[in-house]
Amino acid sequence: MLKRKNLALPALVLAMVLVAGSGCIFSPEPEPCEGEGCGGGGGTPVVWPDTPDKLMANFQAVYERTDFANFAQMLHPQYVTILQESTYQEFPDVGTTLDLEEELHIHERMFSKQDVYNPLNQLVPGIQSIAFQTFQRQGAWSDSPPNDQIPNARFALYEVVFLFDRGAGDTILKVEGQIKFYAVARDSTVNGVTKPYYRMRGQVDLTRDS
């Protein structure tokens, strides 16, 4: 069984527990869905993300619905998750970042609700539901400078408490602390109207590891 202190690490929950095997699923650059409340290529409806706050509301919605189709659409082709030092020091094989292909591979498995084997060949119960107990922006959205970890994007810090329920008989994984989210927009024309379409450019993990 994994050590209790590690269960609080989002990077471990995503990278070490839920990734079984290697290789990516695909490397898409999905087109935005058409119209307000679009279905996202087979997923449940989300709102058009013409502001970073709407993007983050969609992020919460697709997580709690385990909606992989819409999750894949909301990530930018250059998406990156920057892991905290405690994660890659304990698990150096994970590396310091997760790119788009790795995140899609991880979330396809996580949202499937199926049991998987971790890299130690240990059976890991599938996550049956995800709840955002706390998801609160701290301060305003700002522009990241060219020398930032994720440059030339909009970013905001969020206070988070995520609960990952693995079903009866298994402990609920709790992730809490802060995450810095980054978003970028491109223009998209819908019904003759041009408006921004925000996608998630990345995350910086600042959650507590104990």
PDB file of C-alpha atoms in Angstrom:
ATOM      1  CA  MET A   1       0.000   0.000   0.000  1.00  0.00           C
ATOM      2  CA  LEU A   2       1.219   3.498  -0.743  1.00  0.00           C
ATOM      3  CA  LYS A   3       2.334   5.576   2.196  1.00  0.00           C
ATOM      4  CA  ARG A   4      -0.376   7.823   3.653  1.00  0.00           C
ATOM      5  CA  LYS A   5       1.586  11.045   3.143  1.00  0.00           C
ATOM      6  CA  ASN A   6       1.782  10.393  -0.595  1.00  0.00           C
ATOM      7  CA  LEU A   7      -1.964  10.167  -1.056  1.00  0.00           C
ATOM      8  CA  ALA A   8      -2.236  13.942  -0.763  1.00  0.00           C
ATOM      9  CA  LEU A   9      -0.079  14.571  -3.812  1.00  0.00           C
ATOM     10  CA  PRO A  10      -2.050  15.312  -6.974  1.00  0.00           C
ATOM     11  CA  ALA A  11       1.010  14.389  -8.989  1.00  0.00           C
ATOM     12  CA  LEU A  12       1.134  10.985  -7.340  1.00  0.00           C
ATOM     13  CA  VAL A  13      -2.603  10.461  -7.635  1.00  0.00           C
ATOM     14  CA  LEU A  14      -2.398  11.224 -11.347  1.00  0.00           C
ATOM     15  CA  ALA A  15       1.026  10.018 -12.396  1.00  0.00           C
ATOM     16  CA  MET A  16       1.981   7.176 -10.068  1.00  0.00           C
ATOM     17  CA  VAL A  17      -1.373   5.639  -9.157  1.00  0.00           C
ATOM     18  CA  LEU A  18      -3.452   6.052 -12.292  1.00  0.00           C
ATOM     19  CA  VAL A  19      -0.965   5.577 -15.118  1.00  0.00           C
ATOM     20  CA  ALA A  20      -0.559   1.932 -16.025  1.00  0.00           C
ATOM     21  CA  GLY A  21       1.947   1.095 -18.714  1.00  0.00           C
ATOM     22  CA  SER A  22       3.396   3.563 -21.160  1.00  0.00           C
ATOM     23  CA  GLY A  23       2.591   5.278 -24.403  1.00  0.00           C
ATOM     24  CA  CYS A  24       0.081   7.930 -25.357  1.00  0.00           C
ATOM     25  CA  ILE A  25      -3.460   7.571 -26.640  1.00  0.00           C
ATOM     26  CA  PHE A  26      -3.425  10.370 -29.192  1.00  0.00           C
ATOM     27  CA  SER A  27      -2.111  13.870 -29.731  1.00  0.00           C
ATOM     28  CA  PRO A  28      -5.148  15.936 -30.677  1.00  0.00           C
ATOM     29  CA  GLU A  29      -5.758  19.602 -31.101  1.00  0.00           C
ATOM     30  CA  PRO A  30      -9.556  19.554 -30.712  1.00  0.00           C
ATOM     31  CA  GLU A  31     -11.689  22.222 -32.322  1.00  0.00           C
ATOM     32  CA  PRO A  32     -14.005  24.205 -30.041  1.00  0.00           C
ATOM     33  CA  CYS A  33     -17.588  23.019 -29.939  1.00  0.00           C
ATOM     34  CA  GLU A  34     -20.128  25.212 -31.705  1.00  0.00           C
ATOM     35  CA  GLY A  35     -22.606  27.307 -29.732  1.00  0.00           C
ATOM     36  CA  GLU A  36     -23.510  28.024 -26.145  1.00  0.00           C
ATOM     37  CA  GLY A  37     -23.893  24.872 -24.071  1.00  0.00           C
ATOM     38  CA  CYS A  38     -22.206  22.742 -26.731  1.00  0.00           C
ATOM     39  CA  GLY A  39     -21.704  19.075 -26.080  1.00  0.00           C
ATOM     40  CA  GLY A  40     -17.949  18.896 -26.611  1.00  0.00           C
ATOM     41  CA  GLY A  41     -17.799  16.029 -29.103  1.00  0.00           C
ATOM     42  CA  GLY A  42     -19.842  13.553 -27.089  1.00  0.00           C
ATOM     43  CA  GLY A  43     -19.412  14.939 -23.590  1.00  0.00           C
ATOM     44  CA  THR A  44     -21.967  16.565 -21.352  1.00  0.00           C
ATOM     45  CA  PRO A  45     -22.754  20.248 -22.035  1.00  0.00           C
ATOM     46  CA  VAL A  46     -20.432  23.011 -20.920  1.00  0.00           C
ATOM     47  CA  VAL A  47     -20.624  26.760 -21.435  1.00  0.00           C
ATOM     48  CA  TRP A  48     -18.601  28.613 -24.049  1.00  0.00           C
ATOM     49  CA  PRO A  49     -15.328  29.552 -22.265  1.00  0.00           C
ATOM     50  CA  ASP A  50     -14.986  33.187 -23.341  1.00  0.00           C
ATOM     51  CA  THR A  51     -13.470  34.110 -19.952  1.00  0.00           C
ATOM     52  CA  PRO A  52     -10.933  32.314 -17.749  1.00  0.00           C
ATOM     53  CA  ASP A  53     -13.568  31.967 -15.000  1.00  0.00           C
ATOM     54  CA  LYS A  54     -15.925  30.127 -17.375  1.00  0.00           C
ATOM     55  CA  LEU A  55     -13.052  27.843 -18.355  1.00  0.00           C
ATOM     56  CA  MET A  56     -12.466  26.997 -14.705  1.00  0.00           C
ATOM     57  CA  ALA A  57     -16.187  26.396 -14.129  1.00  0.00           C
ATOM     58  CA  ASN A  58     -16.061  23.948 -17.033  1.00  0.00           C
ATOM     59  CA  PHE A  59     -12.959  22.350 -15.527  1.00  0.00           C
ATOM     60  CA  GLN A  60     -14.850  21.646 -12.312  1.00  0.00           C
ATOM     61  CA  ALA A  61     -17.866  20.367 -14.221  1.00  0.00           C
ATOM     62  CA  VAL A  62     -15.968  17.909 -16.408  1.00  0.00           C
ATOM     63  CA  TYR A  63     -13.998  16.579 -13.425  1.00  0.00           C
ATOM     64  CA  GLU A  64     -17.094  15.977 -11.330  1.00  0.00           C
ATOM     65  CA  ARG A  65     -18.841  14.365 -14.333  1.00  0.00           C
ATOM     66  CA  THR A  66     -15.664  12.429 -15.297  1.00  0.00           C
ATOM     67  CA  ASP A  67     -16.231  13.775 -18.819  1.00  0.00           C
ATOM     68  CA  PHE A  68     -13.142  12.890 -20.834  1.00  0.00           C
ATOM     69  CA  ALA A  69     -14.387  14.304 -24.158  1.00  0.00           C
ATOM     70  CA  ASN A  70     -14.763  17.820 -22.823  1.00  0.00           C
ATOM     71  CA  PHE A  71     -11.606  17.536 -20.705  1.00  0.00           C
ATOM     72  CA  ALA A  72      -9.561  16.787 -23.834  1.00  0.00           C
ATOM     73  CA  GLN A  73     -11.047  19.803 -25.609  1.00  0.00           C
ATOM     74  CA  MET A  74     -10.200  22.272 -22.872  1.00  0.00           C
ATOM     75  CA  LEU A  75      -6.438  21.599 -22.861  1.00  0.00           C
ATOM     76  CA  HIS A  76      -4.115  23.660 -25.054  1.00  0.00           C
ATOM     77  CA  PRO A  77      -1.742  21.713 -27.385  1.00  0.00           C
ATOM     78  CA  GLN A  78       1.222  23.017 -25.350  1.00  0.00           C
ATOM     79  CA  TYR A  79      -0.380  22.165 -22.012  1.00  0.00           C
ATOM     80  CA  VAL A  80       1.995  21.340 -19.135  1.00  0.00           C
ATOM     81  CA  THR A  81       1.629  20.470 -15.451  1.00  0.00           C
ATOM     82  CA  ILE A  82       4.623  21.535 -13.367  1.00  0.00           C
ATOM     83  CA  LEU A  83       5.126  19.151 -10.465  1.00  0.00           C
ATOM     84  CA  GLN A  84       6.423  20.212  -7.101  1.00  0.00           C
ATOM     85  CA  GLU A  85       9.908  19.231  -6.002  1.00  0.00           C
ATOM     86  CA  SER A  86       8.752  16.756  -3.345  1.00  0.00           C
ATOM     87  CA  THR A  87       6.973  14.729  -6.029  1.00  0.00           C
ATOM     88  CA  TYR A  88       9.837  14.232  -8.435  1.00  0.00           C
ATOM     89  CA  GLN A  89      12.407  13.801  -5.670  1.00  0.00           C
ATOM     90  CA  GLU A  90      10.459  10.833  -4.329  1.00  0.00           C
ATOM     91  CA  PHE A  91       9.526   9.563  -7.798  1.00  0.00           C
ATOM     92  CA  PRO A  92      12.287  10.728 -10.175  1.00  0.00           C
ATOM     93  CA  ASP A  93      11.005   8.557 -13.026  1.00  0.00           C
ATOM     94  CA  VAL A  94       7.921  10.770 -13.254  1.00  0.00           C
ATOM     95  CA  GLY A  95      10.060  13.777 -14.178  1.00  0.00           C
ATOM     96  CA  THR A  96       9.366  17.402 -13.375  1.00  0.00           C
ATOM     97  CA  THR A  97       6.392  17.950 -15.697  1.00  0.00           C
ATOM     98  CA  LEU A  98       3.436  16.244 -17.361  1.00  0.00           C
ATOM     99  CA  ASP A  99       2.693  17.188 -20.968  1.00  0.00           C
ATOM    100  CA  LEU A 100      -0.547  17.012 -22.949  1.00  0.00           C
ATOM    101  CA  GLU A 101      -0.183  13.383 -24.016  1.00  0.00           C
ATOM    102  CA  GLU A 102       0.603  12.251 -20.463  1.00  0.00           C
ATOM    103  CA  GLU A 103      -2.345  14.190 -19.016  1.00  0.00           C
ATOM    104  CA  LEU A 104      -4.751  12.740 -21.580  1.00  0.00           C
ATOM    105  CA  HIS A 105      -3.458   9.228 -20.913  1.00  0.00           C
ATOM    106  CA  ILE A 106      -3.836   9.731 -17.156  1.00  0.00           C
ATOM    107  CA  HIS A 107      -7.325  11.210 -17.336  1.00  0.00           C
ATOM    108  CA  GLU A 108      -8.648   8.664 -19.812  1.00  0.00           C
ATOM    109  CA  ARG A 109      -7.807   6.014 -17.240  1.00  0.00           C
ATOM    110  CA  MET A 110      -8.957   8.007 -14.227  1.00  0.00           C
ATOM    111  CA  PHE A 111     -12.330   8.919 -15.738  1.00  0.00           C
ATOM    112  CA  SER A 112     -12.938   5.307 -16.833  1.00  0.00           C
ATOM    113  CA  LYS A 113     -13.567   4.329 -13.157  1.00  0.00           C
ATOM    114  CA  GLN A 114     -11.788   1.038 -13.839  1.00  0.00           C
ATOM    115  CA  ASP A 115      -9.175  -0.549 -11.569  1.00  0.00           C
ATOM    116  CA  VAL A 116      -5.610  -0.239 -12.877  1.00  0.00           C
ATOM    117  CA  TYR A 117      -2.112  -1.432 -12.010  1.00  0.00           C
ATOM    118  CA  ASN A 118       0.480   1.136 -10.983  1.00  0.00           C
ATOM    119  CA  PRO A 119       4.155   1.003 -12.074  1.00  0.00           C
ATOM    120  CA  LEU A 120       4.882  -1.313  -9.107  1.00  0.00           C
ATOM    121  CA  ASN A 121       2.329  -3.794 -10.523  1.00  0.00           C
ATOM    122  CA  GLN A 122      -0.003  -3.146  -7.589  1.00  0.00           C
ATOM    123  CA  LEU A 123      -3.750  -3.170  -8.175  1.00  0.00           C
ATOM    124  CA  VAL A 124      -5.204   0.298  -7.594  1.00  0.00           C
ATOM    125  CA  PRO A 125      -8.987   0.704  -7.175  1.00  0.00           C
ATOM    126  CA  GLY A 126     -10.564   2.922  -9.794  1.00  0.00           C
ATOM    127  CA  ILE A 127     -11.839   6.330  -8.738  1.00  0.00           C
ATOM    128  CA  GLN A 128     -15.627   6.170  -8.736  1.00  0.00           C
ATOM    129  CA  SER A 129     -16.412   9.857  -8.153  1.00  0.00           C
ATOM    130  CA  ILE A 130     -14.662  13.206  -7.795  1.00  0.00           C
ATOM    131  CA  ALA A 131     -15.924  16.142  -5.728  1.00  0.00           C
ATOM    132  CA  PHE A 132     -14.560  19.678  -5.500  1.00  0.00           C
ATOM    133  CA  GLN A 133     -15.091  20.542  -1.846  1.00  0.00           C
ATOM    134  CA  THR A 134     -13.238  23.838  -2.296  1.00  0.00           C
ATOM    135  CA  PHE A 135     -12.375  25.544  -5.583  1.00  0.00           C
ATOM    136  CA  GLN A 136     -11.915  29.246  -4.918  1.00  0.00           C
ATOM    137  CA  ARG A 137      -9.894  31.761  -6.892  1.00  0.00           C
ATOM    138  CA  GLN A 138      -7.520  33.832  -4.752  1.00  0.00           C
ATOM    139  CA  GLY A 139      -7.173  37.313  -6.236  1.00  0.00           C
ATOM    140  CA  ALA A 140      -7.554  38.453  -9.834  1.00  0.00           C
ATOM    141  CA  TRP A 141      -6.380  36.894 -13.089  1.00  0.00           C
ATOM    142  CA  SER A 142      -3.018  38.340 -14.161  1.00  0.00           C
ATOM    143  CA  ASP A 143      -0.675  38.145 -17.156  1.00  0.00           C
ATOM    144  CA  SER A 144       2.348  35.881 -16.816  1.00  0.00           C
ATOM    145  CA  PRO A 145       5.619  37.505 -17.945  1.00  0.00           C
ATOM    146  CA  PRO A 146       7.928  36.012 -20.601  1.00  0.00           C
ATOM    147  CA  ASN A 147      10.229  34.599 -17.891  1.00  0.00           C
ATOM    148  CA  ASP A 148       7.405  32.811 -16.018  1.00  0.00           C
ATOM    149  CA  GLN A 149       7.261  29.013 -15.723  1.00  0.00           C
ATOM    150  CA  ILE A 150       4.357  29.227 -18.168  1.00  0.00           C
ATOM    151  CA  PRO A 151       4.859  32.491 -20.057  1.00  0.00           C
ATOM    152  CA  ASN A 152       2.481  34.799 -21.911  1.00  0.00           C
ATOM    153  CA  ALA A 153      -0.749  33.479 -20.432  1.00  0.00           C
ATOM    154  CA  ARG A 154      -3.396  34.504 -17.917  1.00  0.00           C
ATOM    155  CA  PHE A 155      -2.958  32.938 -14.485  1.00  0.00           C
ATOM    156  CA  ALA A 156      -4.708  32.806 -11.127  1.00  0.00           C
ATOM    157  CA  LEU A 157      -4.127  31.019  -7.840  1.00  0.00           C
ATOM    158  CA  TYR A 158      -6.890  28.718  -6.559  1.00  0.00           C
ATOM    159  CA  GLU A 159      -7.450  27.287  -3.095  1.00  0.00           C
ATOM    160  CA  VAL A 160      -8.551  23.688  -3.609  1.00  0.00           C
ATOM    161  CA  VAL A 161      -9.830  20.645  -1.759  1.00  0.00           C
ATOM    162  CA  PHE A 162     -10.502  17.694  -4.085  1.00  0.00           C
ATOM    163  CA  LEU A 163     -11.997  14.391  -2.917  1.00  0.00           C
ATOM    164  CA  PHE A 164     -11.360  11.223  -4.968  1.00  0.00           C
ATOM    165  CA  ASP A 165     -13.751   8.461  -3.884  1.00  0.00           C
ATOM    166  CA  ARG A 166     -12.573   4.933  -4.721  1.00  0.00           C
ATOM    167  CA  GLY A 167     -15.751   3.210  -3.582  1.00  0.00           C
ATOM    168  CA  ALA A 168     -16.797   1.177  -0.564  1.00  0.00           C
ATOM    169  CA  GLY A 169     -13.938  -0.261   1.447  1.00  0.00           C
ATOM    170  CA  ASP A 170     -11.262   2.112   0.138  1.00  0.00           C
ATOM    171  CA  THR A 171     -10.045   5.394   1.560  1.00  0.00           C
ATOM    172  CA  ILE A 172     -11.039   8.693  -0.033  1.00  0.00           C
ATOM    173  CA  LEU A 173      -8.005  10.465  -1.472  1.00  0.00           C
ATOM    174  CA  LYS A 174      -7.910  14.117  -0.423  1.00  0.00           C
ATOM    175  CA  VAL A 175      -5.908  16.746  -2.279  1.00  0.00           C
ATOM    176  CA  GLU A 176      -5.738  20.179  -0.659  1.00  0.00           C
ATOM    177  CA  GLY A 177      -3.732  23.354  -0.883  1.00  0.00           C
ATOM    178  CA  GLN A 178      -3.209  25.663  -3.834  1.00  0.00           C
ATOM    179  CA  ILE A 179      -2.854  25.260  -7.588  1.00  0.00           C
ATOM    180  CA  LYS A 180      -1.850  27.990 -10.021  1.00  0.00           C
ATOM    181  CA  PHE A 181      -3.866  27.673 -13.232  1.00  0.00           C
ATOM    182  CA  TYR A 182      -2.879  29.209 -16.581  1.00  0.00           C
ATOM    183  CA  ALA A 183      -5.201  29.958 -19.499  1.00  0.00           C
ATOM    184  CA  VAL A 184      -4.820  31.305 -23.034  1.00  0.00           C
ATOM    185  CA  ALA A 185      -7.422  32.399 -25.579  1.00  0.00           C
ATOM    186  CA  ARG A 186      -7.791  32.319 -29.321  1.00  0.00           C
ATOM    187  CA  ASP A 187     -10.487  33.944 -31.428  1.00  0.00           C
ATOM    188  CA  SER A 188     -13.253  31.656 -32.661  1.00  0.00           C
ATOM    189  CA  THR A 189     -16.182  32.581 -34.893  1.00  0.00           C
ATOM    190  CA  VAL A 190     -19.585  31.102 -34.069  1.00  0.00           C
ATOM    191  CA  ASN A 191     -22.717  32.041 -36.018  1.00  0.00           C
ATOM    192  CA  GLY A 192     -20.844  34.983 -37.505  1.00  0.00           C
ATOM    193  CA  VAL A 193     -19.712  36.313 -34.123  1.00  0.00           C
ATOM    194  CA  THR A 194     -16.035  36.297 -33.144  1.00  0.00           C
ATOM    195  CA  LYS A 195     -15.296  35.831 -29.463  1.00  0.00           C
ATOM    196  CA  PRO A 196     -12.519  34.423 -27.272  1.00  0.00           C
ATOM    197  CA  TYR A 197     -12.194  30.706 -26.658  1.00  0.00           C
ATOM    198  CA  TYR A 198     -10.066  29.967 -23.572  1.00  0.00           C
ATOM    199  CA  ARG A 199      -8.157  26.747 -23.038  1.00  0.00           C
ATOM    200  CA  MET A 200      -6.032  25.625 -20.120  1.00  0.00           C
ATOM    201  CA  ARG A 201      -2.350  26.200 -20.794  1.00  0.00           C
ATOM    202  CA  GLY A 202      -1.087  24.547 -17.633  1.00  0.00           C
ATOM    203  CA  GLN A 203      -0.992  24.124 -13.881  1.00  0.00           C
ATOM    204  CA  VAL A 204       1.623  24.552 -11.163  1.00  0.00           C
ATOM    205  CA  ASP A 205       1.115  22.176  -8.246  1.00  0.00           C
ATOM    206  CA  LEU A 206       1.427  23.964  -4.905  1.00  0.00           C
ATOM    207  CA  THR A 207      -0.671  21.565  -2.827  1.00  0.00           C
ATOM    208  CA  ARG A 208       0.370  20.210   0.547  1.00  0.00           C
ATOM    209  CA  ASP A 209       2.238  16.908   0.497  1.00  0.00           C
ATOM    210  CA  SER A 210       1.530  15.754   4.047  1.00  0.00           C
TER     211      SER A 210
END
